XYZ file of C-alpha atoms in Angstrom:
290
model
C 46.275 -20.986 5.157
C 46.777 -19.240 8.542
C 48.910 -21.473 10.699
C 46.266 -21.894 12.772
C 44.024 -23.726 10.251
C 47.523 -25.923 8.913
C 48.111 -27.587 12.651
C 44.066 -28.165 12.869
C 44.239 -29.806 9.834
C 48.242 -31.241 10.659
C 45.985 -32.625 14.004
C 43.075 -34.385 12.023
C 45.377 -36.380 9.251
C 47.727 -37.256 11.969
C 44.951 -38.817 14.612
C 43.454 -41.930 14.576
C 40.033 -40.444 15.311
C 37.316 -39.485 12.685
C 34.890 -36.574 14.493
C 36.085 -32.926 15.244
C 34.596 -30.316 16.339
C 33.789 -27.709 13.849
C 35.531 -25.160 14.180
C 34.931 -21.939 11.630
C 38.458 -22.130 9.815
C 37.884 -25.993 9.702
C 34.739 -25.646 8.961
C 35.423 -23.642 5.676
C 37.972 -25.544 4.720
C 35.911 -28.553 3.743
C 32.991 -26.759 2.518
C 35.955 -25.134 0.323
C 37.204 -28.780 -0.390
C 34.229 -30.676 0.148
C 36.284 -32.824 2.035
C 34.489 -34.091 5.362
C 31.114 -35.331 6.040
C 28.882 -32.784 8.809
C 27.049 -34.174 11.497
C 25.944 -31.289 13.718
C 28.382 -29.363 15.572
C 30.964 -31.657 14.155
C 32.990 -33.242 11.047
C 33.940 -36.413 10.474
C 36.714 -38.107 8.169
C 37.277 -40.985 6.692
C 40.774 -41.697 5.258
C 40.370 -40.377 2.610
C 39.098 -37.275 3.612
C 43.080 -37.342 5.318
C 44.844 -38.544 2.327
C 43.136 -35.096 0.497
C 44.632 -32.439 3.320
C 47.785 -33.998 3.072
C 47.635 -33.567 -0.762
C 46.006 -29.742 -0.590
C 48.693 -28.808 2.483
C 51.281 -30.326 -0.401
C 50.226 -28.922 -3.277
C 49.388 -24.834 -1.714
C 52.140 -24.384 1.518
C 54.495 -27.146 0.091
C 54.367 -28.951 3.650
C 54.733 -32.979 3.563
C 52.449 -33.551 5.922
C 53.713 -37.478 6.561
C 56.405 -35.911 8.649
C 55.235 -32.952 9.367
C 52.991 -32.195 13.096
C 51.527 -29.071 14.778
C 54.874 -28.334 16.750
C 56.844 -28.975 14.000
C 58.090 -25.442 14.034
C 57.793 -25.296 17.287
C 62.014 -23.157 17.988
C 62.742 -22.730 13.991
C 64.039 -19.154 13.078
C 61.990 -17.705 10.310
C 64.858 -19.368 7.715
C 64.640 -22.892 8.688
C 60.677 -22.924 9.377
C 60.991 -23.104 5.346
C 62.432 -26.000 5.284
C 59.044 -27.511 5.709
C 56.911 -25.353 3.618
C 56.978 -21.947 2.088
C 55.530 -19.712 4.697
C 58.649 -18.356 6.959
C 56.076 -16.979 9.044
C 54.967 -20.154 10.366
C 58.054 -20.250 12.875
C 56.075 -18.698 14.664
C 58.274 -15.240 15.920
C 57.500 -12.357 14.733
C 59.697 -9.976 12.526
C 63.073 -8.665 14.446
C 62.644 -11.606 17.609
C 66.307 -12.425 19.227
C 67.894 -9.558 17.005
C 69.322 -6.506 18.307
C 70.256 -2.704 15.855
C 73.829 -1.682 17.066
C 76.083 1.116 16.161
C 78.736 3.489 18.107
C 79.022 7.028 18.669
C 80.461 9.046 15.655
C 84.670 8.518 16.396
C 83.772 5.213 17.833
C 84.323 1.639 16.249
C 81.438 -0.693 16.750
C 83.557 -3.293 18.803
C 81.104 -6.769 19.122
C 80.747 -10.419 17.641
C 84.327 -9.625 17.899
C 84.818 -7.883 15.315
C 84.818 -3.675 15.136
C 84.145 -1.437 12.467
C 83.929 1.902 11.625
C 80.712 2.565 10.923
C 79.173 5.921 8.407
C 77.103 8.284 10.265
C 73.468 6.473 9.294
C 74.804 2.838 9.333
C 74.238 0.240 12.044
C 74.154 -3.446 12.181
C 71.175 -6.466 13.335
C 72.999 -8.919 14.902
C 71.023 -12.160 16.879
C 71.005 -11.789 19.959
C 72.970 -14.821 20.640
C 76.114 -14.361 17.877
C 76.363 -10.719 20.165
C 76.179 -12.450 23.779
C 78.781 -15.243 22.554
C 81.721 -12.965 22.189
C 83.089 -10.375 24.701
C 81.334 -6.657 23.850
C 84.489 -3.870 23.914
C 82.690 -0.979 24.855
C 82.094 0.319 28.404
C 78.187 1.293 28.371
C 75.108 0.893 26.875
C 73.190 3.729 25.854
C 69.947 2.897 24.808
C 67.982 5.300 22.235
C 63.726 5.373 22.451
C 62.823 6.230 19.223
C 64.103 5.273 15.686
C 65.137 8.539 13.694
C 67.651 9.717 16.990
C 69.122 6.090 16.637
C 70.458 6.337 12.851
C 71.109 10.313 14.075
C 72.550 9.686 17.229
C 75.546 11.536 15.143
C 73.392 14.707 15.005
C 72.386 15.203 18.629
C 74.026 18.311 20.682
C 77.579 16.526 21.774
C 76.727 18.634 24.982
C 74.000 15.948 25.821
C 75.713 12.913 24.953
C 78.994 14.539 26.211
C 79.230 11.900 29.961
C 78.596 9.194 27.594
C 80.462 9.867 24.896
C 83.083 9.533 27.347
C 82.694 5.466 28.495
C 82.623 4.746 24.011
C 78.695 3.199 24.953
C 77.140 0.459 22.260
C 74.189 2.405 20.853
C 71.112 0.115 21.521
C 67.580 0.741 19.574
C 64.707 -0.198 22.258
C 63.269 -2.039 18.954
C 59.512 -1.624 17.466
C 56.634 -3.589 15.913
C 57.958 -3.051 12.634
C 60.961 -5.697 12.941
C 64.441 -5.239 13.084
C 64.818 -5.381 16.603
C 62.952 -6.611 19.782
C 62.565 -4.429 22.991
C 62.571 -8.334 24.633
C 65.952 -8.939 22.979
C 67.465 -5.334 24.230
C 65.991 -6.370 27.844
C 67.772 -9.366 27.591
C 71.191 -7.147 25.859
C 70.784 -5.641 29.341
C 70.584 -8.180 31.792
C 73.280 -9.893 30.294
C 76.013 -7.185 30.606
C 77.517 -5.268 33.485
C 78.276 -2.053 31.950
C 76.017 1.110 33.024
C 73.043 1.852 31.461
C 72.168 4.855 29.507
C 68.429 5.712 28.483
C 67.996 8.664 25.720
C 63.895 8.820 25.811
C 61.687 11.752 24.802
C 60.845 13.651 27.770
C 57.708 13.298 28.680
C 55.486 10.008 30.329
C 55.388 7.459 27.814
C 59.482 7.884 27.834
C 59.593 7.806 31.187
C 58.127 4.356 31.211
C 60.404 3.304 29.238
C 63.446 3.972 30.886
C 61.565 2.943 34.384
C 60.809 -1.027 31.930
C 64.536 -1.174 32.026
C 65.878 -4.533 33.771
C 68.962 -1.983 35.256
C 69.266 2.141 34.550
C 72.423 4.234 35.771
C 70.859 7.527 34.618
C 68.502 9.273 31.629
C 70.270 10.945 29.060
C 69.040 14.574 29.748
C 70.225 18.398 30.299
C 70.735 19.460 33.761
C 67.487 19.983 35.731
C 66.667 24.141 35.025
C 67.250 23.754 31.729
C 64.903 20.593 31.028
C 62.754 23.049 32.855
C 62.984 26.353 31.071
C 63.085 23.711 27.866
C 59.985 22.218 28.666
C 58.409 25.297 29.300
C 59.278 27.132 26.183
C 59.102 24.628 23.409
C 57.089 21.786 25.176
C 53.786 20.259 24.000
C 51.390 20.202 26.653
C 48.926 17.499 24.673
C 51.933 15.587 24.475
C 52.209 15.392 27.792
C 47.948 14.856 28.737
C 47.744 12.467 25.987
C 50.496 9.987 27.587
C 48.964 10.430 31.840
C 46.474 8.724 31.675
C 47.565 5.344 30.454
C 50.349 5.523 32.555
C 49.529 7.003 35.895
C 49.939 4.495 38.172
C 53.358 3.091 36.537
C 54.293 7.114 36.473
C 53.495 7.362 40.262
C 56.507 4.927 40.869
C 58.632 6.371 39.103
C 59.280 9.755 41.751
C 61.123 7.781 44.275
C 63.463 5.393 41.319
C 67.095 7.621 41.372
C 67.387 7.967 37.766
C 63.866 8.989 36.916
C 62.384 10.248 39.314
C 64.040 14.168 39.222
C 63.556 14.736 35.304
C 60.024 13.295 36.145
C 59.115 15.395 38.419
C 60.388 18.182 35.984
C 58.474 16.999 33.866
C 55.572 16.600 36.005
C 56.106 20.399 37.015
C 55.441 21.885 33.713
C 52.602 19.087 32.425
C 54.621 19.251 28.620
C 56.540 16.867 26.407
C 59.912 17.493 24.904
C 60.709 14.494 22.060
C 64.002 13.464 21.765
C 64.825 14.680 17.877
C 64.798 18.025 19.563
C 68.406 17.705 20.255
C 68.845 16.587 16.775
C 71.426 19.309 15.248
C 75.484 19.645 15.551
C 76.020 22.920 16.774
C 72.327 23.886 17.420
C 72.078 26.331 20.009
C 69.347 25.302 22.227
C 71.984 23.828 24.612
C 73.670 27.240 25.162
């Protein structure tokens, strides 16, 4: 039973009306449980029908219709929503909503929420954004990382590439995705709430540049010098990756050509017509930047 149907049933239960529009979900529910009377495009419910609806909501979903309304889940966390019913997804928030995943670079402690953690290389913390912002963050910059694998393995990224960023002791932040655990909108709120430099470590392709350009603030895109980047793109880049992404974001990319932090890098990518994933720079001791 999905949230839309549950809210419809709650509206029927609490309404003094007896006639309701016969939507697909409500119609199928009434046919399944033999509740209500079909009349043209409408459904009629008497008091006994409404009592039956309440019993079904209680039995199937653990929802007490007498004290629960369609807006009862508004503003609740997934955990809090369990107080109203047995499905935490009724809170309406997506997995990871309001949360960020953070860590520190190797050799640094993660310093957030008034605490310090010396995390192992492959570890990170998933935190509620509000909790992160309650206390000062003892880092001097933000390093946003596009890909989850690179975020997990940031300790493996070529030291030379991150040297300038490392000196600022950044809080390393995963940019978020649809799989849960962290959300891009929460990351953007984190950036907008802090007044420290922002470094974006993204793929060197059209999609990566768009991600960098969508940040509330951006001071620098992590990259080798432009001549080196051009050589690496020519030698190791993938033209199919470039072409697959170019058409979808052509208008946004045209605007980024004049962006002080993104434009020079995007122009190099555009000239070569190839893209390079940030995972290319994994591997301590890798000689490809030498």
